PDB file of C-alpha atoms in Angstrom:
ATOM      1  CA  UNK A 153     133.827 102.362 108.439  1.00  0.00           C
ATOM      2  CA  UNK A 154     134.828 101.214 111.901  1.00  0.00           C
ATOM      3  CA  UNK A 155     133.128  97.854 111.284  1.00  0.00           C
ATOM      4  CA  UNK A 156     135.155  97.437 108.116  1.00  0.00           C
ATOM      5  CA  UNK A 157     138.349  98.295 109.955  1.00  0.00           C
ATOM      6  CA  UNK A 158     137.391  95.869 112.706  1.00  0.00           C
ATOM      7  CA  UNK A 159     136.830  92.974 110.309  1.00  0.00           C
ATOM      8  CA  UNK A 160     139.983  93.840 108.381  1.00  0.00           C
ATOM      9  CA  UNK A 161     141.900  93.606 111.636  1.00  0.00           C
ATOM     10  CA  UNK A 162     140.209  90.293 112.388  1.00  0.00           C
ATOM     11  CA  UNK A 163     141.129  88.864 108.975  1.00  0.00           C
ATOM     12  CA  UNK A 164     144.724  90.071 108.930  1.00  0.00           C
ATOM     13  CA  UNK A 165     145.716  91.160 112.451  1.00  0.00           C
ATOM     14  CA  UNK A 166     149.320  92.012 111.611  1.00  0.00           C
ATOM     15  CA  UNK A 167     148.520  94.134 108.554  1.00  0.00           C
ATOM     16  CA  UNK A 168     147.373  97.715 108.511  1.00  0.00           C
ATOM     17  CA  UNK A 169     143.987  98.669 107.072  1.00  0.00           C
ATOM     18  CA  UNK A 170     145.247  99.958 103.703  1.00  0.00           C
ATOM     19  CA  UNK A 171     147.260  96.791 103.069  1.00  0.00           C
ATOM     20  CA  UNK A 172     144.228  94.651 103.907  1.00  0.00           C
ATOM     21  CA  UNK A 173     142.083  96.616 101.443  1.00  0.00           C
ATOM     22  CA  UNK A 174     144.700  96.150  98.731  1.00  0.00           C
ATOM     23  CA  UNK A 175     144.870  92.433  99.458  1.00  0.00           C
ATOM     24  CA  UNK A 176     141.073  92.090  99.390  1.00  0.00           C
ATOM     25  CA  UNK A 177     140.926  93.976  96.109  1.00  0.00           C
ATOM     26  CA  UNK A 178     143.433  91.576  94.550  1.00  0.00           C
ATOM     27  CA  UNK A 179     141.574  88.546  95.884  1.00  0.00           C
ATOM     28  CA  UNK A 180     138.235  89.966  94.759  1.00  0.00           C
ATOM     29  CA  UNK A 181     139.347  89.881  91.128  1.00  0.00           C
ATOM     30  CA  UNK A 182     140.105  86.156  91.215  1.00  0.00           C
ATOM     31  CA  UNK A 183     137.707  84.078  89.116  1.00  0.00           C
ATOM     32  CA  UNK A 184     136.638  81.593  91.848  1.00  0.00           C
ATOM     33  CA  UNK A 185     135.769  84.425  94.218  1.00  0.00           C
ATOM     34  CA  UNK A 186     133.834  86.300  91.545  1.00  0.00           C
ATOM     35  CA  UNK A 187     131.939  83.122  90.610  1.00  0.00           C
ATOM     36  CA  UNK A 188     131.065  82.380  94.224  1.00  0.00           C
ATOM     37  CA  UNK A 189     129.845  85.939  94.830  1.00  0.00           C
ATOM     38  CA  UNK A 190     127.737  85.780  91.671  1.00  0.00           C
ATOM     39  CA  UNK A 191     126.163  82.510  92.832  1.00  0.00           C
ATOM     40  CA  UNK A 192     125.390  84.036  96.221  1.00  0.00           C
ATOM     41  CA  UNK A 193     123.754  87.052  94.584  1.00  0.00           C
ATOM     42  CA  UNK A 194     121.675  84.839  92.291  1.00  0.00           C
ATOM     43  CA  UNK A 195     120.551  82.749  95.251  1.00  0.00           C
ATOM     44  CA  UNK A 196     122.150  79.583  93.938  1.00  0.00           C
ATOM     45  CA  UNK A 197     123.997  78.983  97.210  1.00  0.00           C
ATOM     46  CA  UNK A 198     122.171  78.855 100.484  1.00  0.00           C
ATOM     47  CA  UNK A 199     123.863  80.656 103.321  1.00  0.00           C
ATOM     48  CA  UNK A 200     125.612  78.230 105.566  1.00  0.00           C
ATOM     49  CA  UNK A 201     124.520  78.284 109.152  1.00  0.00           C
ATOM     50  CA  UNK A 202     127.781  78.619 111.029  1.00  0.00           C
ATOM     51  CA  UNK A 203     126.163  77.506 114.267  1.00  0.00           C
ATOM     52  CA  UNK A 204     124.868  74.245 112.736  1.00  0.00           C
ATOM     53  CA  UNK A 205     127.584  72.178 114.379  1.00  0.00           C
ATOM     54  CA  UNK A 206     126.799  73.767 117.726  1.00  0.00           C
ATOM     55  CA  UNK A 207     123.139  72.739 117.765  1.00  0.00           C
ATOM     56  CA  UNK A 208     122.517  70.169 120.448  1.00  0.00           C
ATOM     57  CA  UNK A 209     119.929  67.464 120.221  1.00  0.00           C
ATOM     58  CA  UNK A 210     117.090  67.320 122.754  1.00  0.00           C
ATOM     59  CA  UNK A 211     118.785  64.564 124.737  1.00  0.00           C
ATOM     60  CA  UNK A 212     122.114  66.281 125.093  1.00  0.00           C
ATOM     61  CA  UNK A 213     122.702  68.887 127.740  1.00  0.00           C
ATOM     62  CA  UNK A 214     125.530  71.331 127.742  1.00  0.00           C
ATOM     63  CA  UNK A 215     128.381  70.321 130.012  1.00  0.00           C
ATOM     64  CA  UNK A 216     129.102  73.882 131.072  1.00  0.00           C
ATOM     65  CA  UNK A 217     127.472  77.232 130.427  1.00  0.00           C
ATOM     66  CA  UNK A 218     128.551  78.739 127.163  1.00  0.00           C
ATOM     67  CA  UNK A 219     131.238  81.382 127.555  1.00  0.00           C
ATOM     68  CA  UNK A 220     130.945  84.454 125.355  1.00  0.00           C
ATOM     69  CA  UNK A 221     133.227  84.040 122.386  1.00  0.00           C
ATOM     70  CA  UNK A 222     135.831  86.548 121.403  1.00  0.00           C
ATOM     71  CA  UNK A 223     133.534  87.585 118.533  1.00  0.00           C
ATOM     72  CA  UNK A 224     130.867  88.592 121.015  1.00  0.00           C
ATOM     73  CA  UNK A 225     133.373  90.501 123.128  1.00  0.00           C
ATOM     74  CA  UNK A 226     134.629  92.480 120.136  1.00  0.00           C
ATOM     75  CA  UNK A 227     131.096  93.161 118.937  1.00  0.00           C
ATOM     76  CA  UNK A 228     130.129  94.350 122.428  1.00  0.00           C
ATOM     77  CA  UNK A 229     133.144  96.649 122.498  1.00  0.00           C
ATOM     78  CA  UNK A 230     132.247  98.089 119.108  1.00  0.00           C
ATOM     79  CA  UNK A 231     128.630  98.592 120.118  1.00  0.00           C
ATOM     80  CA  UNK A 232     129.561 100.277 123.402  1.00  0.00           C
ATOM     81  CA  UNK A 233     131.932 102.782 121.816  1.00  0.00           C
ATOM     82  CA  UNK A 234     130.301 105.989 120.661  1.00  0.00           C
ATOM     83  CA  UNK A 235     130.655 106.322 116.938  1.00  0.00           C
ATOM     84  CA  UNK A 236     133.016 109.076 115.997  1.00  0.00           C
ATOM     85  CA  UNK A 237     132.036 110.754 112.792  1.00  0.00           C
ATOM     86  CA  UNK A 238     134.962 112.354 111.103  1.00  0.00           C
ATOM     87  CA  UNK A 239     133.979 115.531 109.351  1.00  0.00           C
ATOM     88  CA  UNK A 240     135.665 116.005 106.009  1.00  0.00           C
ATOM     89  CA  UNK A 241     138.308 118.690 105.895  1.00  0.00           C
ATOM     90  CA  UNK A 242     137.270 121.511 103.604  1.00  0.00           C
ATOM     91  CA  UNK A 243     140.191 123.132 101.848  1.00  0.00           C
ATOM     92  CA  UNK A 244     140.123 126.858 101.462  1.00  0.00           C
ATOM     93  CA  UNK A 245     140.823 128.127  97.980  1.00  0.00           C
ATOM     94  CA  UNK A 246     143.750 130.504  97.890  1.00  0.00           C
ATOM     95  CA  UNK A 247     143.481 133.880  96.241  1.00  0.00           C
ATOM     96  CA  UNK A 248     145.859 132.798  93.453  1.00  0.00           C
ATOM     97  CA  UNK A 249     143.717 129.742  92.724  1.00  0.00           C
ATOM     98  CA  UNK A 250     140.579 131.876  92.681  1.00  0.00           C
ATOM     99  CA  UNK A 251     142.196 134.360  90.254  1.00  0.00           C
ATOM    100  CA  UNK A 252     143.353 131.520  88.001  1.00  0.00           C
ATOM    101  CA  UNK A 253     139.842 130.045  88.025  1.00  0.00           C
ATOM    102  CA  UNK A 254     138.314 133.399  87.068  1.00  0.00           C
ATOM    103  CA  UNK A 255     140.917 133.944  84.340  1.00  0.00           C
ATOM    104  CA  UNK A 256     140.286 130.459  82.913  1.00  0.00           C
ATOM    105  CA  UNK A 257     136.543 131.066  83.040  1.00  0.00           C
ATOM    106  CA  UNK A 258     136.964 134.354  81.124  1.00  0.00           C
ATOM    107  CA  UNK A 259     139.186 132.704  78.522  1.00  0.00           C
ATOM    108  CA  UNK A 260     136.657 129.910  78.066  1.00  0.00           C
ATOM    109  CA  UNK A 261     133.836 132.444  77.691  1.00  0.00           C
ATOM    110  CA  UNK A 262     135.848 134.397  75.096  1.00  0.00           C
ATOM    111  CA  UNK A 263     136.555 131.205  73.141  1.00  0.00           C
ATOM    112  CA  UNK A 264     132.879 130.266  73.267  1.00  0.00           C
ATOM    113  CA  UNK A 265     131.809 133.717  72.033  1.00  0.00           C
ATOM    114  CA  UNK A 266     134.416 133.636  69.248  1.00  0.00           C
ATOM    115  CA  UNK A 267     133.225 130.191  68.174  1.00  0.00           C
ATOM    116  CA  UNK A 268     129.595 131.343  68.174  1.00  0.00           C
ATOM    117  CA  UNK A 269     130.510 134.449  66.166  1.00  0.00           C
ATOM    118  CA  UNK A 270     132.439 132.344  63.645  1.00  0.00           C
ATOM    119  CA  UNK A 271     129.506 129.946  63.299  1.00  0.00           C
ATOM    120  CA  UNK A 272     127.113 132.872  62.798  1.00  0.00           C
ATOM    121  CA  UNK A 273     129.424 134.392  60.166  1.00  0.00           C
ATOM    122  CA  UNK A 274     129.684 131.048  58.380  1.00  0.00           C
ATOM    123  CA  UNK A 275     125.898 130.650  58.350  1.00  0.00           C
ATOM    124  CA  UNK A 276     125.570 134.198  57.028  1.00  0.00           C
ATOM    125  CA  UNK A 277     128.023 133.452  54.193  1.00  0.00           C
ATOM    126  CA  UNK A 278     126.242 130.202  53.376  1.00  0.00           C
ATOM    127  CA  UNK A 279     122.930 132.050  53.262  1.00  0.00           C
ATOM    128  CA  UNK A 280     124.377 134.752  50.985  1.00  0.00           C
ATOM    129  CA  UNK A 281     125.889 132.087  48.711  1.00  0.00           C
ATOM    130  CA  UNK A 282     122.572 130.281  48.586  1.00  0.00           C
ATOM    131  CA  UNK A 283     120.769 133.528  47.717  1.00  0.00           C
ATOM    132  CA  UNK A 284     123.334 134.344  45.028  1.00  0.00           C
ATOM    133  CA  UNK A 285     123.073 130.850  43.596  1.00  0.00           C
ATOM    134  CA  UNK A 286     119.299 131.059  43.753  1.00  0.00           C
ATOM    135  CA  UNK A 287     119.393 134.437  41.980  1.00  0.00           C
ATOM    136  CA  UNK A 288     121.698 133.092  39.255  1.00  0.00           C
ATOM    137  CA  UNK A 289     119.495 130.054  38.741  1.00  0.00           C
ATOM    138  CA  UNK A 290     116.439 132.294  38.569  1.00  0.00           C
ATOM    139  CA  UNK A 291     118.091 134.550  35.988  1.00  0.00           C
ATOM    140  CA  UNK A 292     119.192 131.530  33.932  1.00  0.00           C
ATOM    141  CA  UNK A 293     115.699 130.111  33.983  1.00  0.00           C
ATOM    142  CA  UNK A 294     114.272 133.503  33.013  1.00  0.00           C
ATOM    143  CA  UNK A 295     116.724 133.913  30.145  1.00  0.00           C
ATOM    144  CA  UNK A 296     116.080 130.425  28.852  1.00  0.00           C
ATOM    145  CA  UNK A 297     112.363 131.011  28.967  1.00  0.00           C
ATOM    146  CA  UNK A 298     112.796 134.227  26.970  1.00  0.00           C
ATOM    147  CA  UNK A 299     115.115 132.493  24.533  1.00  0.00           C
ATOM    148  CA  UNK A 300     118.047 134.793  25.141  1.00  0.00           C
ATOM    149  CA  UNK A 301     121.448 133.308  24.535  1.00  0.00           C
ATOM    150  CA  UNK A 302     123.115 132.964  27.930  1.00  0.00           C
ATOM    151  CA  UNK A 303     126.636 132.945  26.585  1.00  0.00           C
ATOM    152  CA  UNK A 304     126.149 136.295  24.909  1.00  0.00           C
ATOM    153  CA  UNK A 305     124.927 137.828  28.156  1.00  0.00           C
ATOM    154  CA  UNK A 306     127.839 136.377  30.153  1.00  0.00           C
ATOM    155  CA  UNK A 307     130.324 137.625  27.564  1.00  0.00           C
ATOM    156  CA  UNK A 308     128.713 141.056  27.682  1.00  0.00           C
ATOM    157  CA  UNK A 309     128.886 141.071  31.510  1.00  0.00           C
ATOM    158  CA  UNK A 310     132.567 140.111  31.428  1.00  0.00           C
ATOM    159  CA  UNK A 311     133.267 142.892  28.945  1.00  0.00           C
ATOM    160  CA  UNK A 312     131.484 145.387  31.200  1.00  0.00           C
ATOM    161  CA  UNK A 313     133.566 144.324  34.178  1.00  0.00           C
ATOM    162  CA  UNK A 314     136.841 144.861  32.337  1.00  0.00           C
TER     163      UNK A 314
END
C-alpha cells in the first residue's frame, strides 16, 4: 500500500491519497484508457523502454557521471524504511448486539420450523387427497365392472348422510 501511496503522491503531489484514488477511478473508466489497457493486456502494444533516449552510442562518452535521479532517491528511501504492517482493528460485539443476534437467530429458526411443518402438513393433505381420489376411482371402476348404477349408489349415500 505504501508503494501505491508513494506513486499517488508522485502523480498528484498536492492532492491527498483518497482524492487521487477517486481521480484515477474516474480516469480509468474513460474509453481511451480502457482501450489502451486492453491492448497492453493482449500484448498488442510493446512496452516502451523509457531509457531508450538515454542510450549512448559506442562513440559517445558521458560528459559527467550520471547523478541519481529523484526517482532513485525516493525508491531508496522506500526500500530503506521498514514496512509497517497495520493490523486491522477488531471490533468487539456489545452484549446488546449479541442478544439481538441470538434473538434474530431464534426467530429465523422458528420461521424455518414453521415453514417445514406447513410443507409437511400440505404434503400430508395432498397424499390423503390422492388416496381418497384413488379410492373413489377404484370404487367407480369396481362398480362399473359389476354393472351397478353409480348414480343410484351416490343417491343412496347422500340419503344416508342426511
